[in-house]
Amino acid sequence: MPEKLLFVCLGNICRSPSAENIMNHLIDKANLSETIICDSAGTSSYHIGSPPDRRMAAAAREQGITLKGRARQFKQSDFQEFDLILAMDRENYRNILSLDRGGKYADKVRLMCDFCTRHTEKEVPDPYYGGPEGFNDVIDLLMDACEGLLQYVRDRAIST
Ligand code: 4NP
């Protein structure tokens, strides 16, 4: 059974689609696309159906990553569907856990920055209302987190 990862932010047009597509890029390079499957979602309904933010897409493209996908909202069944749910910031984390009424799935929900090895940030900052540099910083931070996450998923697959 493939390992299924879900990346979650607020709007699903900036951070989580970047995380999903960076992760897919690393997964492809590692020849693991049959083994690890990625998706992304937003806790809000603000941008359902929208493509990734064009400023975010431009920053990703500079690093050779094309942002694909359309925004969708996080839903209850995602708790069953996915093995790991990666929240971009603490607010996303709290909002996801508030939907897990029985507290059954808390172990699946993690903060994305827990997997960073080079950066010390604890959250992926929301770039939406900031300047262009914020988008580059998000890509840089997510590259680090995704590399750490890939290593974590590989180690976990070996030990189970
Ligand atoms: P994201 O960024 O959560 O990284 O997709 C945002 C996108 C839209 C809004 C906020 C954050 N918004 O308020 O519309």
PDB file of C-alpha atoms and ligand atoms in Angstrom:
ATOM      1  CA  MET A   1       0.000   0.000   0.000  1.00  0.00           C
ATOM      2  CA  PRO A   2       1.436   3.412  -0.882  1.00  0.00           C
ATOM      3  CA  GLU A   3       2.000   5.957   1.864  1.00  0.00           C
ATOM      4  CA  LYS A   4      -0.421   8.874   1.444  1.00  0.00           C
ATOM      5  CA  LEU A   5       0.558  12.395   2.477  1.00  0.00           C
ATOM      6  CA  LEU A   6      -1.762  15.406   2.693  1.00  0.00           C
ATOM      7  CA  PHE A   7      -0.379  18.950   2.930  1.00  0.00           C
ATOM      8  CA  VAL A   8      -2.713  21.503   4.490  1.00  0.00           C
ATOM      9  CA  CYS A   9      -2.710  25.326   4.703  1.00  0.00           C
ATOM     10  CA  LEU A  10      -5.464  27.949   4.870  1.00  0.00           C
ATOM     11  CA  GLY A  11      -6.286  28.665   1.223  1.00  0.00           C
ATOM     12  CA  ASN A  12      -4.666  25.735  -0.631  1.00  0.00           C
ATOM     13  CA  ILE A  13      -3.315  28.171  -3.228  1.00  0.00           C
ATOM     14  CA  CYS A  14       0.134  29.066  -1.819  1.00  0.00           C
ATOM     15  CA  ARG A  15       1.898  26.905   0.770  1.00  0.00           C
ATOM     16  CA  SER A  16       0.252  23.494   0.572  1.00  0.00           C
ATOM     17  CA  PRO A  17       0.263  23.193  -3.248  1.00  0.00           C
ATOM     18  CA  SER A  18       3.936  24.191  -3.131  1.00  0.00           C
ATOM     19  CA  ALA A  19       4.640  21.509  -0.540  1.00  0.00           C
ATOM     20  CA  GLU A  20       2.719  18.916  -2.584  1.00  0.00           C
ATOM     21  CA  ASN A  21       4.505  19.705  -5.844  1.00  0.00           C
ATOM     22  CA  ILE A  22       7.985  20.017  -4.276  1.00  0.00           C
ATOM     23  CA  MET A  23       7.417  16.684  -2.561  1.00  0.00           C
ATOM     24  CA  ASN A  24       6.298  15.088  -5.838  1.00  0.00           C
ATOM     25  CA  HIS A  25       9.431  16.479  -7.489  1.00  0.00           C
ATOM     26  CA  LEU A  26      11.640  14.809  -4.847  1.00  0.00           C
ATOM     27  CA  ILE A  27       9.590  11.602  -5.001  1.00  0.00           C
ATOM     28  CA  ASP A  28      10.024  11.438  -8.799  1.00  0.00           C
ATOM     29  CA  LYS A  29      13.768  11.996  -8.498  1.00  0.00           C
ATOM     30  CA  ALA A  30      13.942   9.159  -5.940  1.00  0.00           C
ATOM     31  CA  ASN A  31      11.843   6.841  -8.165  1.00  0.00           C
ATOM     32  CA  LEU A  32       9.252   6.469  -5.432  1.00  0.00           C
ATOM     33  CA  SER A  33       6.120   7.639  -7.226  1.00  0.00           C
ATOM     34  CA  GLU A  34       4.511   4.208  -6.833  1.00  0.00           C
ATOM     35  CA  THR A  35       5.200   4.244  -3.105  1.00  0.00           C
ATOM     36  CA  ILE A  36       4.334   7.743  -1.888  1.00  0.00           C
ATOM     37  CA  ILE A  37       1.254   9.691  -2.978  1.00  0.00           C
ATOM     38  CA  CYS A  38       0.656  13.390  -2.241  1.00  0.00           C
ATOM     39  CA  ASP A  39      -2.335  15.710  -2.174  1.00  0.00           C
ATOM     40  CA  SER A  40      -3.095  19.099  -0.606  1.00  0.00           C
ATOM     41  CA  ALA A  41      -6.082  20.927   0.869  1.00  0.00           C
ATOM     42  CA  GLY A  42      -7.069  24.133   2.661  1.00  0.00           C
ATOM     43  CA  THR A  43      -8.868  24.482   5.973  1.00  0.00           C
ATOM     44  CA  SER A  44     -10.942  27.329   4.461  1.00  0.00           C
ATOM     45  CA  SER A  45     -13.408  27.358   1.582  1.00  0.00           C
ATOM     46  CA  TYR A  46     -12.098  30.719   0.252  1.00  0.00           C
ATOM     47  CA  HIS A  47     -10.441  29.494  -2.938  1.00  0.00           C
ATOM     48  CA  ILE A  48     -12.117  26.176  -3.765  1.00  0.00           C
ATOM     49  CA  GLY A  49     -11.465  25.322  -7.433  1.00  0.00           C
ATOM     50  CA  SER A  50      -8.739  27.954  -7.902  1.00  0.00           C
ATOM     51  CA  PRO A  51      -5.314  27.213  -9.375  1.00  0.00           C
ATOM     52  CA  PRO A  52      -2.218  28.036  -7.293  1.00  0.00           C
ATOM     53  CA  ASP A  53      -1.487  31.753  -6.687  1.00  0.00           C
ATOM     54  CA  ARG A  54       0.527  33.134  -9.646  1.00  0.00           C
ATOM     55  CA  ARG A  55       3.141  34.744  -7.344  1.00  0.00           C
ATOM     56  CA  MET A  56       3.659  31.387  -5.643  1.00  0.00           C
ATOM     57  CA  ALA A  57       3.802  29.599  -9.007  1.00  0.00           C
ATOM     58  CA  ALA A  58       6.463  32.082 -10.245  1.00  0.00           C
ATOM     59  CA  ALA A  59       8.646  31.492  -7.168  1.00  0.00           C
ATOM     60  CA  ALA A  60       8.302  27.716  -7.570  1.00  0.00           C
ATOM     61  CA  ARG A  61       9.111  27.867 -11.280  1.00  0.00           C
ATOM     62  CA  GLU A  62      12.398  29.640 -10.503  1.00  0.00           C
ATOM     63  CA  GLN A  63      13.385  26.465  -8.667  1.00  0.00           C
ATOM     64  CA  GLY A  64      12.228  24.213 -11.499  1.00  0.00           C
ATOM     65  CA  ILE A  65       8.907  23.242  -9.909  1.00  0.00           C
ATOM     66  CA  THR A  66       5.570  23.583 -11.732  1.00  0.00           C
ATOM     67  CA  LEU A  67       2.598  24.015  -9.411  1.00  0.00           C
ATOM     68  CA  LYS A  68      -0.290  21.811 -10.495  1.00  0.00           C
ATOM     69  CA  GLY A  69      -3.723  21.246  -9.005  1.00  0.00           C
ATOM     70  CA  ARG A  70      -6.846  23.089  -7.920  1.00  0.00           C
ATOM     71  CA  ALA A  71      -7.770  24.143  -4.405  1.00  0.00           C
ATOM     72  CA  ARG A  72     -10.079  21.981  -2.343  1.00  0.00           C
ATOM     73  CA  GLN A  73     -11.181  22.126   1.277  1.00  0.00           C
ATOM     74  CA  PHE A  74      -9.991  19.669   3.926  1.00  0.00           C
ATOM     75  CA  LYS A  75     -12.730  17.157   4.669  1.00  0.00           C
ATOM     76  CA  GLN A  76     -13.489  14.686   7.443  1.00  0.00           C
ATOM     77  CA  SER A  77     -12.749  11.629   5.279  1.00  0.00           C
ATOM     78  CA  ASP A  78      -9.174  12.902   4.793  1.00  0.00           C
ATOM     79  CA  PHE A  79      -8.440  11.617   8.287  1.00  0.00           C
ATOM     80  CA  GLN A  80      -9.059   8.041   7.121  1.00  0.00           C
ATOM     81  CA  GLU A  81      -7.703   8.505   3.616  1.00  0.00           C
ATOM     82  CA  PHE A  82      -4.227   9.809   4.508  1.00  0.00           C
ATOM     83  CA  ASP A  83      -1.395   8.380   6.600  1.00  0.00           C
ATOM     84  CA  LEU A  84       0.193  11.730   7.433  1.00  0.00           C
ATOM     85  CA  ILE A  85      -1.380  15.204   7.468  1.00  0.00           C
ATOM     86  CA  LEU A  86       1.137  18.044   7.347  1.00  0.00           C
ATOM     87  CA  ALA A  87      -0.013  21.423   8.680  1.00  0.00           C
ATOM     88  CA  MET A  88       1.882  24.495   7.460  1.00  0.00           C
ATOM     89  CA  ASP A  89       1.334  26.557  10.630  1.00  0.00           C
ATOM     90  CA  ARG A  90      -0.073  26.176  14.138  1.00  0.00           C
ATOM     91  CA  GLU A  91      -3.406  27.671  13.191  1.00  0.00           C
ATOM     92  CA  ASN A  92      -3.820  25.091  10.417  1.00  0.00           C
ATOM     93  CA  TYR A  93      -2.793  22.419  12.924  1.00  0.00           C
ATOM     94  CA  ARG A  94      -5.436  23.540  15.463  1.00  0.00           C
ATOM     95  CA  ASN A  95      -8.117  23.833  12.784  1.00  0.00           C
ATOM     96  CA  ILE A  96      -7.424  20.313  11.525  1.00  0.00           C
ATOM     97  CA  LEU A  97      -7.470  18.836  15.036  1.00  0.00           C
ATOM     98  CA  SER A  98     -10.721  20.644  15.850  1.00  0.00           C
ATOM     99  CA  LEU A  99     -12.377  18.532  13.113  1.00  0.00           C
ATOM    100  CA  ASP A 100     -11.127  15.293  14.721  1.00  0.00           C
ATOM    101  CA  ARG A 101     -13.917  15.150  17.269  1.00  0.00           C
ATOM    102  CA  GLY A 102     -13.096  11.763  18.733  1.00  0.00           C
ATOM    103  CA  GLY A 103      -9.384  12.566  18.884  1.00  0.00           C
ATOM    104  CA  LYS A 104      -8.699   9.396  16.877  1.00  0.00           C
ATOM    105  CA  TYR A 105      -6.374  10.847  14.300  1.00  0.00           C
ATOM    106  CA  ALA A 106      -4.172  13.265  16.243  1.00  0.00           C
ATOM    107  CA  ASP A 107      -1.098  11.064  15.703  1.00  0.00           C
ATOM    108  CA  LYS A 108      -1.369  11.542  11.943  1.00  0.00           C
ATOM    109  CA  VAL A 109      -1.243  15.348  12.140  1.00  0.00           C
ATOM    110  CA  ARG A 110       2.175  17.016  12.218  1.00  0.00           C
ATOM    111  CA  LEU A 111       3.668  20.455  11.685  1.00  0.00           C
ATOM    112  CA  MET A 112       5.560  20.614   8.392  1.00  0.00           C
ATOM    113  CA  CYS A 113       8.544  22.391   9.943  1.00  0.00           C
ATOM    114  CA  ASP A 114       9.117  19.446  12.298  1.00  0.00           C
ATOM    115  CA  PHE A 115      10.893  17.877   9.320  1.00  0.00           C
ATOM    116  CA  CYS A 116      13.290  20.748   8.610  1.00  0.00           C
ATOM    117  CA  THR A 117      16.958  20.033   9.164  1.00  0.00           C
ATOM    118  CA  ARG A 118      18.528  23.341   8.041  1.00  0.00           C
ATOM    119  CA  HIS A 119      15.879  25.896   9.059  1.00  0.00           C
ATOM    120  CA  THR A 120      14.868  26.688  12.622  1.00  0.00           C
ATOM    121  CA  GLU A 121      11.419  28.146  11.809  1.00  0.00           C
ATOM    122  CA  LYS A 122       8.535  26.312  13.462  1.00  0.00           C
ATOM    123  CA  GLU A 123       5.886  27.377  10.939  1.00  0.00           C
ATOM    124  CA  VAL A 124       5.671  28.028   7.204  1.00  0.00           C
ATOM    125  CA  PRO A 125       4.655  31.728   7.162  1.00  0.00           C
ATOM    126  CA  ASP A 126       1.597  32.777   5.206  1.00  0.00           C
ATOM    127  CA  PRO A 127       2.966  34.748   2.205  1.00  0.00           C
ATOM    128  CA  TYR A 128      -0.411  35.876   0.821  1.00  0.00           C
ATOM    129  CA  TYR A 129      -0.443  39.502   2.000  1.00  0.00           C
ATOM    130  CA  GLY A 130       3.333  40.061   1.891  1.00  0.00           C
ATOM    131  CA  GLY A 131       5.893  40.956  -0.769  1.00  0.00           C
ATOM    132  CA  PRO A 132       7.608  38.742  -3.357  1.00  0.00           C
ATOM    133  CA  GLU A 133      10.442  37.719  -1.037  1.00  0.00           C
ATOM    134  CA  GLY A 134       7.948  35.870   1.169  1.00  0.00           C
ATOM    135  CA  PHE A 135       7.161  33.468  -1.676  1.00  0.00           C
ATOM    136  CA  ASN A 136      10.840  32.657  -2.255  1.00  0.00           C
ATOM    137  CA  ASP A 137      11.265  32.052   1.479  1.00  0.00           C
ATOM    138  CA  VAL A 138       8.330  29.621   1.470  1.00  0.00           C
ATOM    139  CA  ILE A 139       9.904  27.611  -1.364  1.00  0.00           C
ATOM    140  CA  ASP A 140      13.262  27.503   0.399  1.00  0.00           C
ATOM    141  CA  LEU A 141      11.734  26.409   3.702  1.00  0.00           C
ATOM    142  CA  LEU A 142       9.546  23.778   2.032  1.00  0.00           C
ATOM    143  CA  MET A 143      12.508  22.312   0.123  1.00  0.00           C
ATOM    144  CA  ASP A 144      14.168  21.669   3.472  1.00  0.00           C
ATOM    145  CA  ALA A 145      11.017  20.293   5.113  1.00  0.00           C
ATOM    146  CA  CYS A 146      10.189  18.042   2.127  1.00  0.00           C
ATOM    147  CA  GLU A 147      13.693  16.560   2.087  1.00  0.00           C
ATOM    148  CA  GLY A 148      13.387  15.755   5.791  1.00  0.00           C
ATOM    149  CA  LEU A 149       9.890  14.390   5.297  1.00  0.00           C
ATOM    150  CA  LEU A 150      11.015  12.107   2.478  1.00  0.00           C
ATOM    151  CA  GLN A 151      13.757  10.714   4.692  1.00  0.00           C
ATOM    152  CA  TYR A 152      11.235  10.228   7.521  1.00  0.00           C
ATOM    153  CA  VAL A 153       8.776   8.369   5.280  1.00  0.00           C
ATOM    154  CA  ARG A 154      11.552   6.149   3.903  1.00  0.00           C
ATOM    155  CA  ASP A 155      12.808   5.324   7.412  1.00  0.00           C
ATOM    156  CA  ARG A 156       9.274   4.591   8.572  1.00  0.00           C
ATOM    157  CA  ALA A 157       8.693   2.252   5.624  1.00  0.00           C
ATOM    158  CA  ILE A 158      11.808   0.279   6.547  1.00  0.00           C
ATOM    159  CA  SER A 159      10.912  -0.082  10.226  1.00  0.00           C
ATOM    160  CA  THR A 160       7.290  -1.254   9.670  1.00  0.00           C
TER     161      THR A 160
HETATM  162  P1  4NP B   1      -2.201  29.641   1.729  1.00  0.00           P
HETATM  163  O1  4NP B   1      -2.222  31.244   1.586  1.00  0.00           O
HETATM  164  O2  4NP B   1      -2.963  29.329   3.014  1.00  0.00           O
HETATM  165  O3  4NP B   1      -0.755  29.347   1.848  1.00  0.00           O
HETATM  166  O4  4NP B   1      -2.857  29.100   0.490  1.00  0.00           O
HETATM  167  C1  4NP B   1      -3.381  32.005   1.687  1.00  0.00           C
HETATM  168  C2  4NP B   1      -4.226  32.124   0.610  1.00  0.00           C
HETATM  169  C3  4NP B   1      -5.357  32.912   0.697  1.00  0.00           C
HETATM  170  C4  4NP B   1      -5.645  33.564   1.866  1.00  0.00           C
HETATM  171  C5  4NP B   1      -4.803  33.437   2.957  1.00  0.00           C
HETATM  172  C6  4NP B   1      -3.677  32.647   2.868  1.00  0.00           C
HETATM  173  N1  4NP B   1      -6.786  34.386   1.953  1.00  0.00           N
HETATM  174  O5  4NP B   1      -6.999  34.998   3.019  1.00  0.00           O
HETATM  175  O6  4NP B   1      -7.555  34.466   0.991  1.00  0.00           O
END
